[in-house]
């Protein structure tokens, strides 16, 4: 009986210890500059598709401010740069994931057309565009400091809920 009780207590100790690693309820500090690449859902094999830079400032409530710069077709004659400001009310992190929503406006005086392969994405003049990034980090189980983030992104135009671009994003802290 005593042996069973000792084995039970040791097993319980291991279970509580393992669970404790995933019960860290302090969100990570994601302040800083994050850079990476986007890859599209439709054709993820297109090389040199888009670079992204996210400048994050995180407040005491774990909400973000800052900006996002996405360069489609970087360092080519077809390069298009979209800059959007992070919307703090919809951008935050917790112990499991981060959501970043940024809005920009096409104020170029003409349509912005992003071309690659046989695909064209268009943002009409005067129209708002929104990048939304959902980054899973499982900080509650990892702890320490995060230097890499992965997840998904969407790009929508105006009030349309259907994205004109979506896919995966991989980011590294600079």
mmCIF file of C-alpha atoms in Angstrom:
data_model
loop_
_atom_site.group_PDB
_atom_site.id
_atom_site.type_symbol
_atom_site.label_atom_id
_atom_site.label_comp_id
_atom_site.label_asym_id
_atom_site.label_seq_id
_atom_site.Cartn_x
_atom_site.Cartn_y
_atom_site.Cartn_z
ATOM 1 C CA UNK A 1 0.000 0.000 0.000
ATOM 2 C CA UNK A 2 2.804 2.437 0.895
ATOM 3 C CA UNK A 3 4.623 1.646 -2.389
ATOM 4 C CA UNK A 4 1.465 2.386 -4.390
ATOM 5 C CA UNK A 5 1.014 5.666 -2.535
ATOM 6 C CA UNK A 6 4.654 6.667 -3.201
ATOM 7 C CA UNK A 7 4.354 5.739 -6.895
ATOM 8 C CA UNK A 8 1.103 7.715 -7.099
ATOM 9 C CA UNK A 9 2.689 10.775 -5.443
ATOM 10 C CA UNK A 10 5.741 10.644 -7.728
ATOM 11 C CA UNK A 11 3.515 10.328 -10.806
ATOM 12 C CA UNK A 12 1.355 13.201 -9.550
ATOM 13 C CA UNK A 13 4.477 15.319 -9.023
ATOM 14 C CA UNK A 14 5.548 14.720 -12.650
ATOM 15 C CA UNK A 15 2.073 15.543 -13.991
ATOM 16 C CA UNK A 16 1.872 18.771 -11.990
ATOM 17 C CA UNK A 17 5.404 19.729 -13.074
ATOM 18 C CA UNK A 18 4.644 19.080 -16.729
ATOM 19 C CA UNK A 19 1.395 21.029 -16.572
ATOM 20 C CA UNK A 20 3.116 23.888 -14.748
ATOM 21 C CA UNK A 21 5.246 24.556 -17.815
ATOM 22 C CA UNK A 22 2.065 25.308 -19.760
ATOM 23 C CA UNK A 23 0.425 27.419 -17.091
ATOM 24 C CA UNK A 24 2.656 30.473 -17.424
ATOM 25 C CA UNK A 25 0.088 33.244 -17.748
ATOM 26 C CA UNK A 26 2.506 36.051 -18.584
ATOM 27 C CA UNK A 27 2.362 37.087 -22.258
ATOM 28 C CA UNK A 28 5.703 37.490 -24.052
ATOM 29 C CA UNK A 29 7.345 40.829 -24.702
ATOM 30 C CA UNK A 30 7.230 41.204 -28.503
ATOM 31 C CA UNK A 31 8.544 44.787 -28.648
ATOM 32 C CA UNK A 32 10.946 45.417 -31.489
ATOM 33 C CA UNK A 33 11.408 44.882 -35.190
ATOM 34 C CA UNK A 34 10.401 41.593 -36.793
ATOM 35 C CA UNK A 35 11.328 40.709 -40.383
ATOM 36 C CA UNK A 36 10.352 37.810 -42.558
ATOM 37 C CA UNK A 37 8.688 36.444 -45.662
ATOM 38 C CA UNK A 38 5.150 35.876 -46.830
ATOM 39 C CA UNK A 39 4.191 32.808 -48.842
ATOM 40 C CA UNK A 40 0.824 32.650 -50.578
ATOM 41 C CA UNK A 41 -1.728 29.913 -50.055
ATOM 42 C CA UNK A 42 -2.535 29.811 -53.770
ATOM 43 C CA UNK A 43 1.034 29.301 -55.011
ATOM 44 C CA UNK A 44 3.530 29.087 -52.122
ATOM 45 C CA UNK A 45 6.439 28.214 -54.428
ATOM 46 C CA UNK A 46 6.724 31.667 -56.033
ATOM 47 C CA UNK A 47 10.247 32.806 -55.106
ATOM 48 C CA UNK A 48 10.901 36.293 -53.721
ATOM 49 C CA UNK A 49 7.155 36.902 -53.332
ATOM 50 C CA UNK A 50 7.022 39.360 -50.432
ATOM 51 C CA UNK A 51 9.124 40.635 -47.525
ATOM 52 C CA UNK A 52 7.502 41.944 -44.359
ATOM 53 C CA UNK A 53 8.819 44.197 -41.587
ATOM 54 C CA UNK A 54 6.711 44.681 -38.465
ATOM 55 C CA UNK A 55 7.698 47.362 -35.940
ATOM 56 C CA UNK A 56 5.931 46.544 -32.679
ATOM 57 C CA UNK A 57 5.498 48.532 -29.512
ATOM 58 C CA UNK A 58 3.688 46.593 -26.786
ATOM 59 C CA UNK A 59 1.991 48.424 -23.915
ATOM 60 C CA UNK A 60 1.307 47.229 -20.357
ATOM 61 C CA UNK A 61 -2.069 45.804 -21.505
ATOM 62 C CA UNK A 62 -0.260 43.703 -24.161
ATOM 63 C CA UNK A 63 -1.768 45.717 -27.020
ATOM 64 C CA UNK A 64 0.380 46.677 -29.998
ATOM 65 C CA UNK A 65 1.056 49.868 -31.885
ATOM 66 C CA UNK A 66 3.539 50.529 -34.663
ATOM 67 C CA UNK A 67 3.537 49.822 -38.392
ATOM 68 C CA UNK A 68 3.901 47.157 -41.028
ATOM 69 C CA UNK A 69 5.731 47.367 -44.333
ATOM 70 C CA UNK A 70 5.161 44.695 -46.962
ATOM 71 C CA UNK A 71 7.273 44.675 -50.123
ATOM 72 C CA UNK A 72 5.738 42.570 -52.877
ATOM 73 C CA UNK A 73 8.259 41.480 -55.537
ATOM 74 C CA UNK A 74 11.161 42.969 -53.522
ATOM 75 C CA UNK A 75 14.190 44.293 -55.413
ATOM 76 C CA UNK A 76 12.547 43.842 -58.821
ATOM 77 C CA UNK A 77 11.070 46.334 -61.310
ATOM 78 C CA UNK A 78 7.602 45.172 -60.137
ATOM 79 C CA UNK A 79 8.236 46.013 -56.455
ATOM 80 C CA UNK A 80 5.183 47.390 -54.626
ATOM 81 C CA UNK A 81 5.473 48.648 -51.041
ATOM 82 C CA UNK A 82 2.422 48.775 -48.786
ATOM 83 C CA UNK A 83 2.684 50.524 -45.417
ATOM 84 C CA UNK A 84 -0.020 50.183 -42.791
ATOM 85 C CA UNK A 85 -0.410 51.426 -39.217
ATOM 86 C CA UNK A 86 -1.202 48.907 -36.513
ATOM 87 C CA UNK A 87 -4.682 49.305 -35.061
ATOM 88 C CA UNK A 88 -4.185 48.949 -31.269
ATOM 89 C CA UNK A 89 -7.768 47.969 -30.418
ATOM 90 C CA UNK A 90 -7.501 44.818 -32.566
ATOM 91 C CA UNK A 91 -3.810 44.011 -31.981
ATOM 92 C CA UNK A 92 -2.565 42.221 -28.888
ATOM 93 C CA UNK A 93 -0.866 39.156 -27.491
ATOM 94 C CA UNK A 94 -1.627 36.642 -24.789
ATOM 95 C CA UNK A 95 0.187 33.507 -23.651
ATOM 96 C CA UNK A 96 -0.870 31.511 -26.730
ATOM 97 C CA UNK A 97 -0.922 33.821 -29.764
ATOM 98 C CA UNK A 98 -0.639 37.339 -31.108
ATOM 99 C CA UNK A 99 -2.985 39.146 -33.476
ATOM 100 C CA UNK A 100 -1.804 42.171 -35.416
ATOM 101 C CA UNK A 101 -4.210 44.203 -37.532
ATOM 102 C CA UNK A 102 -2.900 47.120 -39.583
ATOM 103 C CA UNK A 103 -4.725 49.532 -41.882
ATOM 104 C CA UNK A 104 -3.391 51.576 -44.770
ATOM 105 C CA UNK A 105 -4.918 53.726 -47.507
ATOM 106 C CA UNK A 106 -4.026 53.861 -51.174
ATOM 107 C CA UNK A 107 -3.362 57.570 -51.548
ATOM 108 C CA UNK A 108 -1.173 57.293 -54.660
ATOM 109 C CA UNK A 109 -3.697 58.921 -56.967
ATOM 110 C CA UNK A 110 -4.131 55.699 -58.957
ATOM 111 C CA UNK A 111 -4.734 52.010 -58.481
ATOM 112 C CA UNK A 112 -2.002 49.921 -56.875
ATOM 113 C CA UNK A 113 -1.492 46.694 -58.819
ATOM 114 C CA UNK A 114 0.610 43.877 -57.438
ATOM 115 C CA UNK A 115 1.682 41.523 -60.233
ATOM 116 C CA UNK A 116 3.530 38.242 -59.987
ATOM 117 C CA UNK A 117 3.321 35.296 -62.309
ATOM 118 C CA UNK A 118 -0.093 35.451 -63.955
ATOM 119 C CA UNK A 119 -1.783 36.960 -60.875
ATOM 120 C CA UNK A 120 -2.751 40.619 -60.359
ATOM 121 C CA UNK A 121 -4.011 42.075 -57.087
ATOM 122 C CA UNK A 122 -5.521 45.559 -57.206
ATOM 123 C CA UNK A 123 -6.099 48.136 -54.499
ATOM 124 C CA UNK A 124 -8.211 50.980 -55.950
ATOM 125 C CA UNK A 125 -7.241 54.617 -55.387
ATOM 126 C CA UNK A 126 -8.550 55.955 -52.069
ATOM 127 C CA UNK A 127 -9.401 52.483 -50.779
ATOM 128 C CA UNK A 128 -8.378 51.146 -47.370
ATOM 129 C CA UNK A 129 -6.432 47.899 -47.142
ATOM 130 C CA UNK A 130 -5.980 45.764 -44.030
ATOM 131 C CA UNK A 131 -3.302 43.242 -43.123
ATOM 132 C CA UNK A 132 -4.211 40.798 -40.358
ATOM 133 C CA UNK A 133 -1.536 38.533 -38.892
ATOM 134 C CA UNK A 134 -2.357 35.654 -36.541
ATOM 135 C CA UNK A 135 0.844 34.383 -34.939
ATOM 136 C CA UNK A 136 0.808 31.287 -32.739
ATOM 137 C CA UNK A 137 3.611 31.267 -30.190
ATOM 138 C CA UNK A 138 2.432 29.062 -27.270
ATOM 139 C CA UNK A 139 4.490 31.174 -24.873
ATOM 140 C CA UNK A 140 2.635 29.615 -21.946
ATOM 141 C CA UNK A 141 4.480 26.371 -22.647
ATOM 142 C CA UNK A 142 7.745 27.855 -23.931
ATOM 143 C CA UNK A 143 8.677 30.713 -21.626
ATOM 144 C CA UNK A 144 11.949 32.570 -22.101
ATOM 145 C CA UNK A 145 12.145 35.054 -24.951
ATOM 146 C CA UNK A 146 10.744 34.575 -28.415
ATOM 147 C CA UNK A 147 12.925 35.209 -31.456
ATOM 148 C CA UNK A 148 10.738 33.548 -34.110
ATOM 149 C CA UNK A 149 7.037 33.800 -34.899
ATOM 150 C CA UNK A 150 5.012 31.903 -37.484
ATOM 151 C CA UNK A 151 1.397 32.020 -38.489
ATOM 152 C CA UNK A 152 -0.928 33.245 -41.168
ATOM 153 C CA UNK A 153 -1.847 36.532 -42.814
ATOM 154 C CA UNK A 154 -4.639 38.020 -44.887
ATOM 155 C CA UNK A 155 -4.877 41.178 -46.978
ATOM 156 C CA UNK A 156 -8.356 42.614 -47.469
ATOM 157 C CA UNK A 157 -9.486 45.719 -49.339
ATOM 158 C CA UNK A 158 -12.227 48.076 -48.194
ATOM 159 C CA UNK A 159 -15.105 46.459 -46.330
ATOM 160 C CA UNK A 160 -14.722 43.174 -48.183
ATOM 161 C CA UNK A 161 -14.295 40.239 -45.797
ATOM 162 C CA UNK A 162 -12.816 38.056 -48.540
ATOM 163 C CA UNK A 163 -9.030 38.457 -48.705
ATOM 164 C CA UNK A 164 -7.317 39.323 -51.973
ATOM 165 C CA UNK A 165 -4.161 37.688 -50.605
ATOM 166 C CA UNK A 166 -3.524 35.180 -47.815
ATOM 167 C CA UNK A 167 -0.950 32.664 -46.717
ATOM 168 C CA UNK A 168 1.781 31.975 -44.201
ATOM 169 C CA UNK A 169 4.285 34.285 -42.556
ATOM 170 C CA UNK A 170 7.611 33.490 -40.882
ATOM 171 C CA UNK A 171 9.198 36.243 -38.765
ATOM 172 C CA UNK A 172 12.541 36.616 -36.974
ATOM 173 C CA UNK A 173 13.239 39.236 -34.331
ATOM 174 C CA UNK A 174 15.980 41.641 -35.381
#
